[in-house]
Each structure stands twice: as structure tokens, then as C-alpha cells.
Amino acid sequence: MLKLKGIAASSGIVIGKAYCLGKDDFSVIKRKISYEEISREIYRLEEALIDTRKEIVTIQDKISKELGFSEAKIFEAHLLVLEDRVLIEEVIKQIKNKKVNVEFAFSRSINKYTETLLGFDDKYLKERAADIKDIGKRVLKKLLKKDTPRAYEVKEKVIIVAHDLSPAETAALPKDKIIGFATDIGGSTSHTAIIARTLGIPAVVGLDVATKHIVCDETIIVDGYQGVVIVRPQERTIKSYYKKSEQILKAEKTINISRALKPRTIDGKETIVSANIEFPEELPLVKHFGAEGIGLYRTEYIFLGKNKLPSEEEQFKAYLNVARTVKPSSVIIRTIDIGGDKFLSRPEMPHEFTPFLGWRAIRFCLARPDIFKVQLRAILRASIEKNIRIMFPMISGISELREAKKLLDSCRRELKKEGKRFDDDIKIGVMIEVPSAALTADILAKECDFFSIGTNDLIQYSLAVDRANEKVAYLYEPAHPAVLRLIKDVIVSAHKNNIWVGMCGEMAGEFLFAFLLLGLGLDRLSMPPPRIPKIKELIRKVKLSDAKEAASNVINFSTSVEIEKYLQDYLRAILKGDSRQLLGI
Ligand code: PEP
Ligand code: MG
């Protein structure tokens, strides 16, 4: 039995079979071969090329059936590479003349090929380079016998064990089959953690060595409360975890009974608690967990893992569906937040050294009005339902907001000309997730209808801590005095300018912080749906006057440790025994 410690990313306990996704490690070692080995290496090359061809034809068939012939056609280029005699002859020449192993000869030739193509200032050739790189990986995998399973191939209920999961991979996961996550890297607000929380799947990230120690198909325990993964557990450990998980499920059931009740404090303050979603599959969770509409719809997931950008019509249908499903409540549609740790497939996005500080969200959208306007038009058209609000991510100052609104206006004019209807009074919100936006909230508040504080980013940018890096996760402190001061100032600026302010960062779904935020005067909270019943229960069990008192005290404390301890003790003192037990405080 082995106990691995990581970061608790999504609460819950699960015991199940590990499904290990490979690390895509294609390090190739150069080996000198003898004259007698030459024919064997050439045979291995041919075998790998044939196997890869079979693999691609199978994928092509599958995609053709599921998405249509034109989508499957992109693999034609891959197949052509496999038959490219110039490439094959080059590899064989190296094996014969230089007497090196096939893996080395092949990877060298592929690298030479792609580098040459990348050297041209031509979009088409650059795309071909990416195709060749991809096919090169597939062939190398065959040669190195690294036939790692892929996430979308999961057939039974499993716990995903991976070095990391790209957002595109996460988007393609068969969500009904995944019962847990354990990853080597990542922090509590990296995309895998957020999605696990939304789906209510236990997850531990930042384990560092999970893929090294966990073997596929063996039983593991993921404890998303403690941030622990137990590998090859003993029978009695399994039993004790089953017991623990039953107790937790019982408490959750009790809390869930009252999930439809309004979140109103004992002294009568009613707040709005809404849901964060990423995929249409998550829509049923909104009502199920008693959310009042959607406070954050992360639309970028429609764009990820696709070979083609979604059309205006596709997007219109997706947004309309969400708007209709949550009616009479509303949905805040956030325009695409691409970049950071979520990338479009090539060629739209180049490699960057510091992507979280780079071409991300509104910066990307303003630079690519061709992509942005398609989304804005689709959102506007769906707004005929009258319950859509639009929100811009990563605004760092008023100029960006003005530019985004200008583009929105030009979409309005276009639609009017085309005779297409939309909500004339659609409300516009700004995500406050960059310190410069928080510090100029008084300026921004005059030109928008609401704020939503995105603490996942606000924390990383104000404390200079990469949110997806487990090595610095200990510095990622939501209750850092600097963060609390920024939040407080944003709330004050919003209220002075008569607009409401919510929070859609993960901090809103943590009960200690939810209590504090209430006391700081925040108007709305939005969070992963499974968190909602507990937060609503907490709100119903406290007084706003207590929350205000606690907030006015902790705002003067020096460290997050002191702040969290104070809040914990405060809640313990004011909550009755049964509520304390139920909420696990
Ligand atoms: C945030 O930054 O708090 C947020 C909600 O946006 P995302 O997590 O998608 O960056
Ligand atoms: Mg953000």
C-alpha cells in the first residue's frame, strides 16, 4: 500500500479502477546497430507504418460516422505522410549508412522535415508541419511500444490517472464513465480541478508521481477531502473508506433535501446562489442542485478540441438551449476565455512563454474580431429569450471594455440591418480578475451593469502565483489580506455606482469564505453546482449581522492563517451542534 499526497481539488471519496493516460514521453535513445540488425530495423519501420495506418483508418471511420465525411477528411494528410517515399527512404538511408536504430533515424527525419516546413512563412505549410509531427508521434509510439490509452476511449467506470489533462482532452471525456481524477500536476483552480468540482467527481491534483506509481487497472482510493490517493489499498483501508464515504453521502442527502429553499439569512438577507458550467451536459445539474440560474457559463469549451471553429449557428443553438433551460432564471454568458491554460488548436494560437500573462481572453478576442464577432452575434441572437447577460473576461482597464462594447454595438447594427431580433437591453458585465481592474473598479463600474469577481485569476495575478502549478500552491491563498482588500474595494466601488457585484471564482463555493464574502457585502455567489446545497444551507443558518462583524474584524488581520482560523472558530461558535455536524465545521 502506498499513500500519495497531493492537492485536494474536488471533495468526495471514490474507490475504483485506475485508467492511466500516458505522459506522451517520446524520448528516443540513439543506439548503434550491427550490419545484421539492419534488415530487422527496416522491418520494424514497415510494421510501425502499417500499424499506424490501420489506427488512422479506424479513427477516420469513427469520425466519419459520428461527425461526417468532411471532418474525417483531415486525416487524409496524415495518411499521405505515412506513404511519403522521400521520408521513408531518408529513414532507411540513415539506418543503413549510419547504422543507427530505427527510432532514432525516424525521429531525426521527422524533426528535419517539420523544421524545414516551419521555416516557411506559409500558413498551409505550417499546418502540414503539425500533421507530420502528430503522425511522427503515432509511429514512434508504435516503435517504442507506448500504446497509451486515450481519454475518449474509456468504456467502463474508472478513475483517470494522468500527468495532466488538456482542456481539449477533458472536453472529450465520456463524463458518465469517469468517477475520479488523480493527476501529477495542477493546482486547485486548474481546469481539471474546476471541471471535477462541477461534475461532483472526487479529484486530487499535483500528486507529482501518480503516473509513476499507479499501474493501469489496479484499485486506488481518491480522497478528495484530504488530497490523498492510496495505491494498492489493504482490505481494511478499503472498508474504512467505504464507511467514511457512506457517512458523507448521508450528510449530503440531508443537506440536499433543502436545496430548493431560498438562501436567506436568519435576519432576512436574501442572496442569489447560481451555478458555474462549462458543458451542455452539465445543464441538468443547475436545477438538480437548486441553483438560481447560471452565474458563469465558460463558453470556451465549445471551441476546444475542434479542428474547426464553431459557426454562429452552432453557437446560437448552444446559447439558446442554455437560456431556455434555465428560464425563468438568467444565464451570464462569458465570452471566450482562450489562452492561459486553454488553447485553440493550431494555427490560431502561437506558443507563448507566459501564456497566463499573454494573449488571453479579451486580448485575444479584440485582436481577432473575426472570431469574436461570430460569438457576439450568436449571444445577441440567443438573447431574444431576455434572460441572457454577457460578460467579458480578463478586462484590465476601461479601454478594453470600451473596445469590446464597440464591437458588440457593431454586431447589434449588423443584426438590425439583417432583420434579426435580440434583447435591446442586454446587461453587460465585467469580470474583475486582474488587479488593475480591481483597482480601477470605480471607473469600470460607470460603464457596465455588473461585476463578477474571478478570484481564480485575481489570486494568481495579485499574489504572482501560477494557479496551475502545484509547486507554488502553498502560496495560493484566497484569504490573503491583499486579496481581501481588493475584493472589499471592488464591492464598495460597485455599490457606490449602483451596480451589483458577484463572485464566480472557486472561492465563492468554500463555506468559510462564502460567510466572509456575505459580510463584505457581496451580492451574489456562483459556484460548481454540487457545492450549492451546502452553501445555501450555511446562509440559512447564519445572520448577516454576524457575517458583517466577522468580516470587519478579519479585514485587519495580517495573514490568511489567522483569518481562516478566526472564521472557523466564529462559525463554530454561532452554529448549532447539528448544523456544525452537517456542514462539517
Ligand atoms: C476566475 O478566474 O475566477 C474565473 C471564474 O474564471 P476561470 O477560472 O475560467 O479563469
Ligand atoms: Mg478567470
Coordinates of C-alpha atoms and ligand atoms in Angstrom, one line a residue:
M1 CA 0.0 0.0 0.0
L2 CA 1.3 3.5 -0.9
K3 CA -0.1 6.8 0.2
L4 CA 0.4 9.8 -2.2
K5 CA -0.2 13.3 -1.1
G6 CA -1.4 16.0 -3.5
I7 CA -3.9 18.9 -3.5
A8 CA -7.5 18.3 -2.6
A9 CA -9.2 19.6 -5.8
S10 CA -12.7 18.2 -5.6
S11 CA -14.3 16.7 -2.5
G12 CA -15.6 13.2 -2.2
I13 CA -14.2 9.7 -1.8
V14 CA -14.0 7.1 -4.5
I15 CA -12.6 3.6 -4.7
G16 CA -12.1 2.3 -8.2
K17 CA -10.0 1.0 -11.1
A18 CA -7.2 3.3 -12.4
Y19 CA -7.2 4.2 -16.0
C20 CA -3.7 5.6 -16.8
L21 CA -3.3 8.1 -19.6
G22 CA 0.3 8.2 -20.9
K23 CA 2.6 11.1 -20.5
D24 CA 3.5 11.3 -24.2
D25 CA 7.1 10.8 -23.3
F26 CA 8.9 10.1 -26.6
S27 CA 12.5 10.4 -25.6
V28 CA 14.5 8.4 -28.1
I29 CA 17.9 6.9 -27.4
K30 CA 20.5 6.6 -30.1
R31 CA 21.8 3.0 -30.4
K32 CA 24.5 1.7 -32.8
I33 CA 23.3 -1.4 -34.6
S34 CA 25.3 -4.1 -36.3
Y35 CA 25.2 -4.9 -40.1
E36 CA 23.0 -8.0 -39.3
E37 CA 20.4 -5.8 -37.5
I38 CA 19.7 -3.5 -40.4
S39 CA 17.0 -5.6 -42.1
R40 CA 15.3 -6.1 -38.7
E41 CA 15.2 -2.3 -38.1
I42 CA 13.8 -1.7 -41.6
Y43 CA 11.1 -4.4 -41.0
R44 CA 10.2 -2.7 -37.7
L45 CA 9.8 0.6 -39.6
E46 CA 7.4 -1.0 -42.1
E47 CA 5.4 -2.7 -39.4
A48 CA 5.0 0.5 -37.4
L49 CA 3.9 2.4 -40.6
I50 CA 1.3 -0.3 -41.4
D51 CA 0.0 -0.4 -37.8
T52 CA -0.3 3.4 -37.7
R53 CA -2.1 3.4 -41.0
K54 CA -4.6 0.9 -39.6
E55 CA -5.1 3.1 -36.5
I56 CA -5.7 6.2 -38.5
V57 CA -8.2 4.5 -40.8
T58 CA -10.1 3.3 -37.7
I59 CA -10.2 6.8 -36.3
Q60 CA -11.2 8.2 -39.7
D61 CA -14.1 5.7 -39.9
K62 CA -15.3 6.5 -36.4
I63 CA -15.2 10.3 -37.0
S64 CA -16.8 9.9 -40.4
K65 CA -19.7 8.1 -38.7
E66 CA -20.0 10.5 -35.8
L67 CA -19.2 13.8 -37.4
G68 CA -19.4 13.3 -41.1
F69 CA -17.1 12.8 -44.1
S70 CA -15.7 16.3 -44.2
E71 CA -14.4 16.2 -40.6
A72 CA -12.8 12.8 -41.3
K73 CA -11.0 14.2 -44.4
I74 CA -8.4 15.9 -42.2
F75 CA -6.8 12.5 -41.7
E76 CA -6.0 12.3 -45.5
A77 CA -2.9 14.4 -44.9
H78 CA -1.8 12.0 -42.1
L79 CA -2.2 9.0 -44.4
L80 CA -0.2 10.8 -47.1
V81 CA 2.7 11.3 -44.7
L82 CA 2.8 7.6 -44.0
E83 CA 3.2 6.8 -47.7
D84 CA 5.7 9.6 -48.3
R85 CA 8.6 7.8 -50.1
V86 CA 11.1 10.6 -49.6
L87 CA 10.6 10.4 -45.8
I88 CA 10.7 6.6 -45.7
E89 CA 13.8 6.4 -47.9
E90 CA 15.6 9.0 -45.8
V91 CA 14.9 6.9 -42.6
I92 CA 16.1 3.7 -44.4
K93 CA 19.2 5.5 -45.6
Q94 CA 20.1 6.5 -42.1
I95 CA 19.6 3.0 -40.7
K96 CA 21.8 1.5 -43.5
N97 CA 24.5 4.2 -43.7
K98 CA 24.8 5.4 -40.2
K99 CA 23.9 2.0 -38.6
V100 CA 21.5 3.5 -36.1
N101 CA 18.3 2.2 -34.6
V102 CA 15.0 2.9 -36.3
E103 CA 13.5 5.1 -33.5
F104 CA 16.5 7.4 -33.7
A105 CA 16.5 7.5 -37.5
F106 CA 12.8 8.1 -37.7
S107 CA 12.6 10.9 -35.1
R108 CA 15.6 12.7 -36.7
S109 CA 14.0 12.6 -40.1
I110 CA 10.6 13.8 -38.8
N111 CA 12.3 16.6 -36.9
K112 CA 14.2 17.7 -40.0
Y113 CA 11.0 17.6 -42.1
T114 CA 8.9 19.6 -39.7
E115 CA 11.7 22.2 -39.0
T116 CA 12.0 22.8 -42.8
L117 CA 8.3 23.3 -43.2
L118 CA 8.1 25.6 -40.1
G119 CA 10.8 27.7 -41.7
F120 CA 8.5 28.8 -44.5
D121 CA 6.3 31.8 -43.9
D122 CA 3.3 30.0 -45.1
K123 CA 0.2 29.0 -43.1
Y124 CA -0.5 25.9 -45.1
L125 CA 3.0 24.5 -44.8
K126 CA 3.0 25.3 -41.0
E127 CA -0.2 23.3 -40.7
R128 CA 1.4 20.4 -42.6
A129 CA 4.3 20.5 -40.1
A130 CA 1.8 19.9 -37.3
D131 CA 0.3 17.0 -39.2
I132 CA 3.7 15.5 -39.7
K133 CA 4.6 16.0 -36.0
D134 CA 1.4 14.2 -34.9
I135 CA 1.9 11.3 -37.3
G136 CA 5.5 11.1 -36.1
K137 CA 4.4 10.7 -32.5
R138 CA 2.0 7.9 -33.5
V139 CA 4.7 6.0 -35.4
L140 CA 7.2 6.5 -32.6
K141 CA 4.6 5.2 -30.1
K142 CA 4.4 2.0 -32.1
L143 CA 8.1 1.7 -32.3
L144 CA 8.6 2.4 -28.6
K145 CA 5.6 0.2 -27.8
K146 CA 4.0 3.1 -25.9
D147 CA 0.4 2.3 -26.8
T148 CA -1.1 4.5 -24.2
P149 CA -4.9 4.6 -23.9
R150 CA -6.7 7.8 -24.8
A151 CA -9.3 9.6 -22.5
Y152 CA -12.2 9.4 -25.0
E153 CA -11.8 5.6 -25.3
V154 CA -12.9 4.9 -21.7
K155 CA -15.6 2.2 -21.7
E156 CA -16.3 1.5 -18.0
K157 CA -16.4 3.5 -14.8
V158 CA -12.8 4.4 -13.9
I159 CA -10.5 6.8 -12.1
I160 CA -8.5 8.8 -14.6
V161 CA -4.8 8.9 -13.7
A162 CA -2.7 11.3 -15.8
H163 CA 0.3 13.6 -15.8
D164 CA -2.2 16.3 -16.8
L165 CA -5.3 16.6 -18.9
S166 CA -5.5 19.2 -21.6
P167 CA -8.8 21.1 -21.7
A168 CA -9.5 19.5 -25.1
E169 CA -9.0 16.1 -23.6
T170 CA -11.2 16.9 -20.7
A171 CA -13.9 18.2 -23.1
A172 CA -13.8 14.8 -24.9
L173 CA -14.1 12.7 -21.8
P174 CA -17.1 10.5 -21.6
K175 CA -18.3 12.2 -18.4
D176 CA -20.6 9.4 -17.3
K177 CA -17.7 6.9 -17.1
I178 CA -15.3 9.0 -15.0
I179 CA -15.6 8.6 -11.2
G180 CA -12.4 10.2 -10.1
F181 CA -9.2 12.1 -11.1
A182 CA -5.6 11.8 -9.9
T183 CA -3.0 14.0 -11.7
D184 CA 0.7 14.6 -11.4
I185 CA 0.4 18.4 -11.9
G186 CA -2.1 21.2 -11.4
G187 CA -3.5 23.4 -8.6
S188 CA -6.9 23.7 -7.0
T189 CA -8.1 26.1 -9.7
S190 CA -6.6 24.5 -12.8
H191 CA -9.1 23.4 -15.4
T192 CA -9.2 19.7 -14.4
A193 CA -9.9 20.6 -10.8
I194 CA -12.7 23.0 -11.8
I195 CA -14.4 20.5 -14.1
A196 CA -14.1 17.8 -11.5
R197 CA -15.9 20.1 -9.0
T198 CA -18.6 21.0 -11.4
L199 CA -19.3 17.3 -12.1
G200 CA -19.0 16.4 -8.4
I201 CA -16.2 14.0 -9.1
P202 CA -13.6 13.5 -6.4
A203 CA -10.2 14.7 -7.6
V204 CA -6.6 15.1 -6.3
V205 CA -4.2 17.0 -8.4
G206 CA -0.5 18.0 -8.0
L207 CA 0.4 14.4 -6.9
D208 CA 3.8 14.7 -8.7
V209 CA 4.4 11.0 -9.0
A210 CA 0.9 9.5 -9.6
T211 CA 1.7 8.2 -13.1
K212 CA 5.0 6.7 -11.8
H213 CA 3.4 4.6 -9.1
I214 CA -0.1 3.8 -10.3
V215 CA -0.4 0.8 -12.7
C216 CA -3.4 0.6 -15.0
D217 CA -6.4 -1.4 -13.8
E218 CA -5.3 -1.6 -10.2
T219 CA -7.5 -0.4 -7.4
I220 CA -6.9 3.0 -5.9
I221 CA -8.7 5.3 -3.5
V222 CA -9.1 9.0 -4.2
D223 CA -9.8 11.1 -1.1
G224 CA -10.7 14.5 -2.4
Y225 CA -11.2 15.8 1.1
Q226 CA -7.7 15.2 2.3
G227 CA -5.9 15.4 -1.0
V228 CA -4.7 11.8 -0.8
V229 CA -4.5 8.9 -3.2
I230 CA -4.0 5.4 -1.8
V231 CA -2.4 2.9 -4.2
R232 CA -3.0 -0.8 -3.7
P233 CA -5.0 -0.3 -0.5
Q234 CA -5.4 -3.1 2.0
E235 CA -8.8 -4.6 2.6
R236 CA -9.3 -2.9 6.0
T237 CA -8.4 0.5 4.4
I238 CA -11.0 0.0 1.7
K239 CA -13.5 -0.9 4.4
S240 CA -12.8 2.2 6.5
Y241 CA -13.0 4.5 3.4
Y242 CA -16.4 2.9 2.4
K243 CA -17.7 3.7 5.9
K244 CA -16.4 7.3 5.7
S245 CA -17.9 7.8 2.3
E246 CA -21.3 6.4 3.4
Q247 CA -21.4 8.9 6.3
I248 CA -20.6 11.8 4.0
L249 CA -23.2 10.7 1.5
K250 CA -25.8 10.6 4.3
A251 CA -24.9 14.2 5.4
E252 CA -25.1 15.3 1.7
K253 CA -28.5 13.7 1.3
T254 CA -29.8 15.6 4.4
I255 CA -28.5 18.9 3.0
N256 CA -29.8 18.2 -0.4
I257 CA -33.4 17.9 0.9
S258 CA -33.5 21.6 1.4
R259 CA -31.5 22.6 -1.7
A260 CA -34.6 24.3 -3.3
L261 CA -35.1 26.7 -0.4
K262 CA -34.1 30.3 -0.8
P263 CA -30.7 31.3 0.6
R264 CA -32.0 33.8 3.2
T265 CA -30.1 34.5 6.3
I266 CA -31.8 34.3 9.8
D267 CA -32.1 38.1 9.8
G268 CA -33.7 38.2 6.4
K269 CA -30.9 39.0 3.8
E270 CA -31.5 37.0 0.6
T271 CA -28.7 36.3 -1.8
I272 CA -28.5 34.7 -5.2
V273 CA -26.6 31.5 -5.4
S274 CA -26.1 30.4 -9.0
A275 CA -24.1 27.7 -10.9
N276 CA -20.9 27.7 -13.0
I277 CA -21.0 25.5 -16.0
E278 CA -18.6 24.5 -18.9
F279 CA -20.5 21.9 -21.0
P280 CA -24.1 21.5 -22.0
E281 CA -24.0 18.0 -20.3
E282 CA -23.8 20.0 -17.0
L283 CA -27.1 21.8 -17.6
P284 CA -29.3 19.3 -15.6
L285 CA -27.0 19.9 -12.6
V286 CA -28.2 23.5 -12.4
K287 CA -31.7 22.7 -11.3
H288 CA -30.8 19.5 -9.6
F289 CA -28.6 21.3 -7.0
G290 CA -31.0 24.2 -6.5
A291 CA -29.1 26.9 -8.4
E292 CA -30.7 30.1 -9.3
G293 CA -29.6 30.2 -12.9
I294 CA -26.1 30.3 -14.2
G295 CA -23.6 32.9 -12.9
L296 CA -20.8 31.8 -15.2
Y297 CA -21.0 29.9 -18.5
R298 CA -17.4 29.2 -19.7
T299 CA -18.1 29.2 -23.4
E300 CA -14.5 28.5 -24.5
Y301 CA -15.2 24.7 -24.1
I302 CA -17.3 24.8 -27.3
F303 CA -14.1 25.9 -29.1
L304 CA -11.7 23.4 -27.6
G305 CA -10.5 20.2 -29.2
K306 CA -12.1 21.0 -32.5
N307 CA -10.5 21.2 -35.9
K308 CA -12.8 24.0 -36.9
L309 CA -14.2 27.0 -35.0
P310 CA -17.9 26.6 -34.2
S311 CA -20.1 28.6 -36.5
E312 CA -22.5 31.4 -35.5
E313 CA -25.4 29.0 -36.0
E314 CA -23.8 26.3 -33.8
Q315 CA -23.1 28.8 -31.1
F316 CA -26.5 30.4 -31.3
K317 CA -28.2 27.0 -30.8
A318 CA -25.9 26.2 -27.8
Y319 CA -26.6 29.5 -26.1
L320 CA -30.3 29.4 -26.8
N321 CA -30.6 25.9 -25.3
V322 CA -28.9 27.1 -22.1
A323 CA -31.1 30.2 -21.9
R324 CA -34.3 28.2 -22.4
T325 CA -33.2 25.5 -19.9
V326 CA -32.6 27.9 -17.1
K327 CA -35.7 30.1 -17.6
P328 CA -37.1 32.0 -15.7
S329 CA -33.7 32.4 -14.1
S330 CA -30.9 34.0 -16.1
V331 CA -27.5 33.0 -17.5
I332 CA -24.3 35.0 -17.6
I333 CA -22.5 34.0 -20.8
R334 CA -18.8 34.8 -20.6
T335 CA -17.2 35.4 -23.9
I336 CA -14.4 33.0 -24.8
D337 CA -11.5 32.9 -22.3
I338 CA -9.0 31.3 -24.6
G339 CA -5.2 31.3 -23.7
G340 CA -3.7 30.8 -20.2
D341 CA -4.1 27.0 -19.9
K342 CA -6.8 26.7 -22.6
F343 CA -5.7 26.8 -26.2
L344 CA -7.4 26.6 -29.5
S345 CA -5.8 24.0 -31.8
R346 CA -3.3 25.5 -34.2
P347 CA -2.9 27.7 -36.2
E348 CA -4.9 30.3 -34.3
M349 CA -2.7 30.4 -31.2
P350 CA 1.1 30.5 -31.2
H351 CA 3.3 29.2 -28.4
E352 CA 3.9 31.7 -25.6
F353 CA 6.4 31.7 -22.7
T354 CA 4.0 33.1 -20.2
P355 CA 0.5 32.4 -21.5
F356 CA -1.3 33.5 -18.4
L357 CA 0.2 36.9 -19.0
G358 CA -0.1 36.8 -22.7
W359 CA -2.6 36.6 -25.5
R360 CA -5.6 35.5 -23.4
A361 CA -9.4 36.1 -23.2
I362 CA -10.4 39.7 -24.2
R363 CA -6.9 40.4 -25.6
F364 CA -7.2 37.5 -28.0
C365 CA -10.9 38.4 -28.8
L366 CA -10.1 42.1 -29.6
A367 CA -7.2 41.1 -31.8
R368 CA -9.4 38.6 -33.6
P369 CA -12.7 40.4 -34.2
D370 CA -13.4 37.8 -37.0
I371 CA -13.8 35.1 -34.2
F372 CA -15.1 37.4 -31.5
K373 CA -17.9 38.9 -33.6
V374 CA -19.3 35.5 -34.5
Q375 CA -19.7 34.8 -30.8
L376 CA -21.2 38.2 -30.0
R377 CA -23.7 37.8 -32.8
A378 CA -24.7 34.4 -31.6
I379 CA -25.1 35.6 -28.0
L380 CA -27.2 38.6 -29.1
R381 CA -29.4 36.4 -31.2
A382 CA -30.0 34.0 -28.3
S383 CA -30.8 37.0 -26.1
I384 CA -34.3 37.1 -27.5
E385 CA -35.1 34.9 -24.5
K386 CA -34.5 38.0 -22.4
N387 CA -32.6 36.2 -19.7
I388 CA -29.0 36.4 -21.1
R389 CA -26.3 38.6 -19.7
I390 CA -23.0 39.0 -21.4
M391 CA -19.6 39.2 -19.5
F392 CA -16.1 40.0 -20.7
P393 CA -13.2 38.1 -19.1
M394 CA -9.7 39.5 -18.2
I395 CA -10.5 43.2 -18.6
S396 CA -7.5 45.1 -17.4
G397 CA -8.8 48.6 -18.0
I398 CA -11.5 50.8 -19.3
S399 CA -10.2 50.9 -22.9
E400 CA -10.6 47.2 -23.4
L401 CA -14.2 47.4 -22.1
R402 CA -15.0 50.2 -24.5
E403 CA -13.5 48.4 -27.4
A404 CA -15.5 45.2 -26.6
K405 CA -18.7 47.3 -26.3
K406 CA -17.9 48.9 -29.6
L407 CA -17.7 45.5 -31.3
L408 CA -20.9 44.5 -29.6
D409 CA -22.6 47.6 -30.9
S410 CA -21.4 46.9 -34.4
C411 CA -22.9 43.4 -34.1
R412 CA -26.2 45.0 -33.0
R413 CA -26.2 47.2 -36.1
E414 CA -25.5 44.3 -38.4
L415 CA -28.3 42.2 -36.9
K416 CA -30.7 45.0 -37.1
K417 CA -29.9 45.5 -40.7
E418 CA -30.5 41.8 -41.3
G419 CA -33.8 42.0 -39.5
K420 CA -32.6 39.6 -36.8
R421 CA -34.1 40.1 -33.3
F422 CA -32.2 40.4 -30.0
D423 CA -32.6 41.8 -26.5
D424 CA -32.1 45.6 -26.8
D425 CA -31.4 45.9 -23.1
I426 CA -28.9 43.1 -22.7
K427 CA -26.9 43.7 -19.5
I428 CA -23.1 43.9 -19.8
G429 CA -20.8 42.7 -17.1
V430 CA -17.0 42.8 -16.4
M431 CA -15.0 40.1 -14.8
I432 CA -12.8 41.5 -12.1
E433 CA -9.8 39.2 -12.2
V434 CA -6.9 41.4 -12.9
P435 CA -5.6 43.6 -10.1
S436 CA -5.6 46.7 -12.4
A437 CA -9.3 46.1 -12.9
A438 CA -9.9 45.8 -9.2
L439 CA -8.0 49.0 -8.5
T440 CA -10.0 50.9 -11.2
A441 CA -13.3 49.3 -10.4
D442 CA -14.8 52.8 -9.8
I443 CA -14.0 53.7 -13.4
L444 CA -15.3 50.4 -14.9
A445 CA -18.5 50.5 -12.8
K446 CA -19.6 53.6 -14.6
E447 CA -19.7 51.8 -18.0
C448 CA -21.1 48.4 -17.2
D449 CA -24.1 46.8 -15.5
F450 CA -22.5 44.4 -13.1
F451 CA -19.2 42.9 -11.8
S452 CA -18.3 39.3 -11.2
I453 CA -15.1 38.8 -9.3
G454 CA -13.0 36.0 -10.8
T455 CA -10.8 35.0 -7.8
N456 CA -9.2 32.1 -9.6
D457 CA -7.2 34.6 -11.6
L458 CA -7.4 37.6 -9.2
I459 CA -5.4 35.5 -6.7
Q460 CA -2.8 34.3 -9.2
Y461 CA -2.3 37.8 -10.6
S462 CA -2.2 39.7 -7.3
L463 CA 0.0 37.2 -5.4
A464 CA 2.1 36.3 -8.5
V465 CA 1.3 32.6 -8.1
D466 CA 0.6 30.4 -11.1
R467 CA -2.8 28.8 -10.4
A468 CA -1.9 25.6 -12.2
N469 CA 1.5 25.0 -10.6
E470 CA 1.5 22.6 -7.7
K471 CA 5.0 23.7 -6.6
V472 CA 3.7 27.1 -5.6
A473 CA 0.2 26.0 -4.5
Y474 CA 1.1 26.7 -0.8
L475 CA 1.2 30.4 -1.7
Y476 CA -2.2 30.4 -3.4
E477 CA -4.2 32.0 -0.6
P478 CA -7.7 33.2 -1.2
A479 CA -7.8 34.8 2.3
H480 CA -4.5 36.7 1.8
P481 CA -5.1 40.2 3.1
A482 CA -4.1 41.6 -0.3
V483 CA -6.9 39.6 -2.0
L484 CA -9.4 40.5 0.7
R485 CA -8.6 44.2 0.4
L486 CA -9.1 44.1 -3.4
I487 CA -12.4 42.3 -3.0
K488 CA -13.6 44.7 -0.5
D489 CA -12.7 47.7 -2.6
V490 CA -14.4 46.3 -5.7
I491 CA -17.6 45.7 -3.7
V492 CA -17.5 49.3 -2.4
S493 CA -16.9 50.8 -5.8
A494 CA -19.7 48.7 -7.4
H495 CA -22.2 49.7 -4.7
K496 CA -21.2 53.4 -4.9
N497 CA -22.0 53.3 -8.6
N498 CA -25.3 51.3 -8.0
I499 CA -24.3 48.1 -9.7
W500 CA -24.4 44.6 -8.2
V501 CA -21.3 42.5 -7.7
G502 CA -21.0 38.8 -7.6
M503 CA -18.2 36.3 -7.5
C504 CA -17.7 33.3 -9.8
G505 CA -14.3 32.2 -8.7
E506 CA -14.0 29.0 -6.8
M507 CA -13.6 31.0 -3.5
A508 CA -17.4 31.6 -3.6
G509 CA -18.1 27.9 -3.1
E510 CA -15.9 27.5 0.1
F511 CA -18.2 27.9 3.1
L512 CA -15.7 29.8 5.3
F513 CA -15.2 32.3 2.5
A514 CA -18.9 32.4 1.5
F515 CA -19.6 33.6 5.0
L516 CA -16.9 36.2 4.9
L517 CA -18.0 37.4 1.4
L518 CA -21.5 37.9 2.6
G519 CA -20.2 40.0 5.4
L520 CA -18.1 42.1 3.0
G521 CA -21.3 42.9 1.1
L522 CA -21.1 40.7 -2.0
D523 CA -24.5 40.4 -3.7
R524 CA -24.3 37.1 -5.5
L525 CA -22.3 33.8 -5.4
S526 CA -21.7 31.5 -8.3
M527 CA -20.0 28.1 -8.0
P528 CA -19.8 24.5 -9.2
P529 CA -23.3 23.0 -8.8
P530 CA -22.5 20.3 -6.2
R531 CA -21.3 23.0 -3.8
I532 CA -24.6 24.9 -3.9
P533 CA -26.7 22.9 -1.3
K534 CA -24.1 23.3 1.4
I535 CA -23.6 27.0 0.8
K536 CA -27.3 27.6 0.8
E537 CA -27.7 25.7 4.0
L538 CA -24.9 27.7 5.6
I539 CA -26.5 31.0 4.5
R540 CA -29.8 29.9 6.1
K541 CA -28.1 29.2 9.3
V542 CA -26.3 32.5 9.9
K543 CA -27.1 36.1 10.4
L544 CA -25.9 38.8 8.1
S545 CA -25.0 40.9 11.1
D546 CA -22.7 38.2 12.3
A547 CA -21.1 37.8 8.9
K548 CA -20.5 41.6 8.8
E549 CA -18.9 41.6 12.3
A550 CA -16.6 38.7 11.3
A551 CA -15.6 40.4 8.1
S552 CA -14.9 43.8 9.7
N553 CA -12.6 42.0 12.1
V554 CA -10.6 39.8 9.8
I555 CA -10.0 42.6 7.2
N556 CA -7.4 43.9 9.6
F557 CA -5.6 40.7 10.2
S558 CA -2.1 40.1 8.8
T559 CA -2.2 36.5 7.5
S560 CA -4.6 34.1 5.8
V561 CA -3.9 31.5 8.5
E562 CA -5.2 33.9 11.2
I563 CA -8.1 34.8 9.1
E564 CA -9.2 31.3 8.3
K565 CA -8.8 30.2 11.9
Y566 CA -10.9 33.2 13.1
L567 CA -13.7 32.4 10.6
Q568 CA -13.7 28.7 11.6
D569 CA -13.9 29.5 15.3
Y570 CA -16.5 32.2 14.7
L571 CA -18.8 29.8 12.7
R572 CA -18.3 27.0 15.3
A573 CA -19.5 29.4 18.0
I574 CA -22.6 30.7 16.2
L575 CA -23.8 27.4 14.6
K576 CA -25.9 24.9 16.5
G577 CA -24.4 21.4 17.0
D578 CA -26.5 19.7 14.3
S579 CA -25.6 22.3 11.7
R580 CA -22.0 22.1 12.6
Q581 CA -22.0 18.4 12.1
L582 CA -24.0 18.6 8.9
L583 CA -21.7 21.2 7.4
G584 CA -18.6 19.5 8.7
I585 CA -17.3 22.6 10.6
Ligands
PEP1 C1 -11.8 33.1 -12.3 O1 -10.7 33.5 -12.8 O2 -12.1 33.2 -11.1 C2 -12.8 32.5 -13.2 C3 -14.0 32.2 -12.7 O3 -12.5 32.2 -14.5 P1 -11.6 31.0 -15.0 O4 -11.5 30.0 -13.8 O5 -12.4 30.4 -16.1 O6 -10.4 31.6 -15.4
MG2 MG -10.5 33.7 -14.9

